[in-house]
Amino acid sequence: MKAKTIKRWFDIHKWTSLICTVFLLMLCITGLPLIFTEEIDHLLEDEIELSELPAESPEFSKDAVLQKAMEHIPGKEAKYIFWDPEHHPNQMFVTLADSSEAPIEADHYLTMDERTATVLEAPPNEMTFMLLMYYLHVEMLAGIPGKLFLGLMGTLFIVAIISGVVLYGPIMKRFDFGMIRTEKSKRLKWLDLHNLLGIVTLAWVFVVGITGVINTLADPALEMWRSGQLAEMVSEYKDKPKLEGKLSSLDAALEKAREAAPEMEVSFVAYPGTLYSSSHHYAVYMIGTTPLTSRIIKPALIDAETGEFTDMRDLPWYLNTIFISQPFHFGDYGGLPMKIIWVIFDLATIIVLISGLYLWIARRKAKAAQLKRVLDNFESLTLSTVEEENAN
C-alpha cells in the first residue's frame, strides 16, 4: 500500500473514530448493566413467588384475569398483554392506559397470577435505574431522532472498524502479533494495546455494531409494515367506524390464532388502536418454540368485534432481520456464560475507545511540542544572527 493511500485510510479512521467515540463510550457503559437486566431486577426488586394451590382450585379464563386487572385500576383500557412461560410461568403481564393512543409514559403495568386472577405486582409508573439505562442506550432520551442519530454514530463506528483493519496490516507487518513495547514511550505502549485489543475484539464489535445499527431502524421499519402489509391485511376495514363498546373474547381470539398456527405459541397481544395492531383487531403475535424460531414472529389478526379470524402472514424480511439481530446485540441467548463474555468484550471495547482518544490527544500534544521546539530554535537562531550583525 502506498504512503498516500495509508494516509487517506488513517484520516478516515481518525475522524470517524473521533466523531463517534463519546457516543460509543456512552453505549458501552449503559450497555453493561443491560446485559444483566434480569439479574439486576432480581436484586433490586422482591422476587415474586407463586404460592401452592389446592388441586381442586378453579381455573380462570384470560378474560377473567384481564377483568380483575382492569378492576384494580378503574377507568383504563387494555393496550398490551404478554406472557413469558419460560421465566415467569402462570403469570400474565397487562399494560393499561387511558386509551389505546396514550403515550408509553402514561402506561400502567400489572403482573397477574393466571391461576387465581389476582394482582401480584402493580409497580408505579416511574423512571427506574434500569429504564434510564435502557432509554439512554436506545435513544439517548430523545425518541426516534435519538435512535436515528445513534444509528449514524454506529455507521461511523463500522467505518472506523473497517479502516482500522485496513491499517492494521501495514502497521503490524514488521512486528509480532500481540507485541506491546513496554520499554518505549507511554504513547507507543497505548498504541500497541489499542491495536491488540482492537484486532482481538474485531468480530464482536463488528457484530454488535451492525446489529445495533439495524435495531435503530425498528421504528421506521414498523411504520413501513403498518402502512404496507398491515394496511393491506385490513383494507376491507378502512371505511368502518371506530370500535365502541365491549370487545369480543380474548380467549376466543387466542384460540383462533392457535388454530391458524398450531406449531407456534402465543407471546403477545396488541389491542385495537395500538401501535402494533389495526383499529379493529386483536393482533395476536405467535412465536416459534425453539431458541431461533422464538425470534420469528407471526401476527394473527382477529376481528375484535366479531371474534372472527381475518388474516395471518409472515412479517416482511426487514422486521424479521431486526428481531433476529436483537439477541446478537444484547447477548441474551446463551445464559450467564454468554453474558460474561459480552461483558469482557464490552470492557475491552471501552479500553479501545479510551486509548484511541488518548492517542489523538497525545499526538496533538507531541505535534504542538515539536512545533514549539522548531519555533524556539528558529527564534534562538534569529537572535544569534541579530547579535552577530550588531557585534559587527
XYZ file of N, CA and C in Angstrom, residues 103 216 314 371 384:
15
model
N -49.513 7.794 25.314
C -48.062 7.583 25.215
C -47.580 6.584 26.255
N -31.686 0.341 15.437
C -32.128 1.737 15.447
C -33.167 2.013 14.360
N -46.553 -13.935 7.343
C -45.196 -13.749 7.842
C -44.843 -12.269 7.791
N 6.378 21.592 17.248
C 6.285 22.908 16.619
C 6.917 23.968 17.518
N 20.580 35.022 17.523
C 22.026 34.883 17.376
C 22.521 35.652 16.164
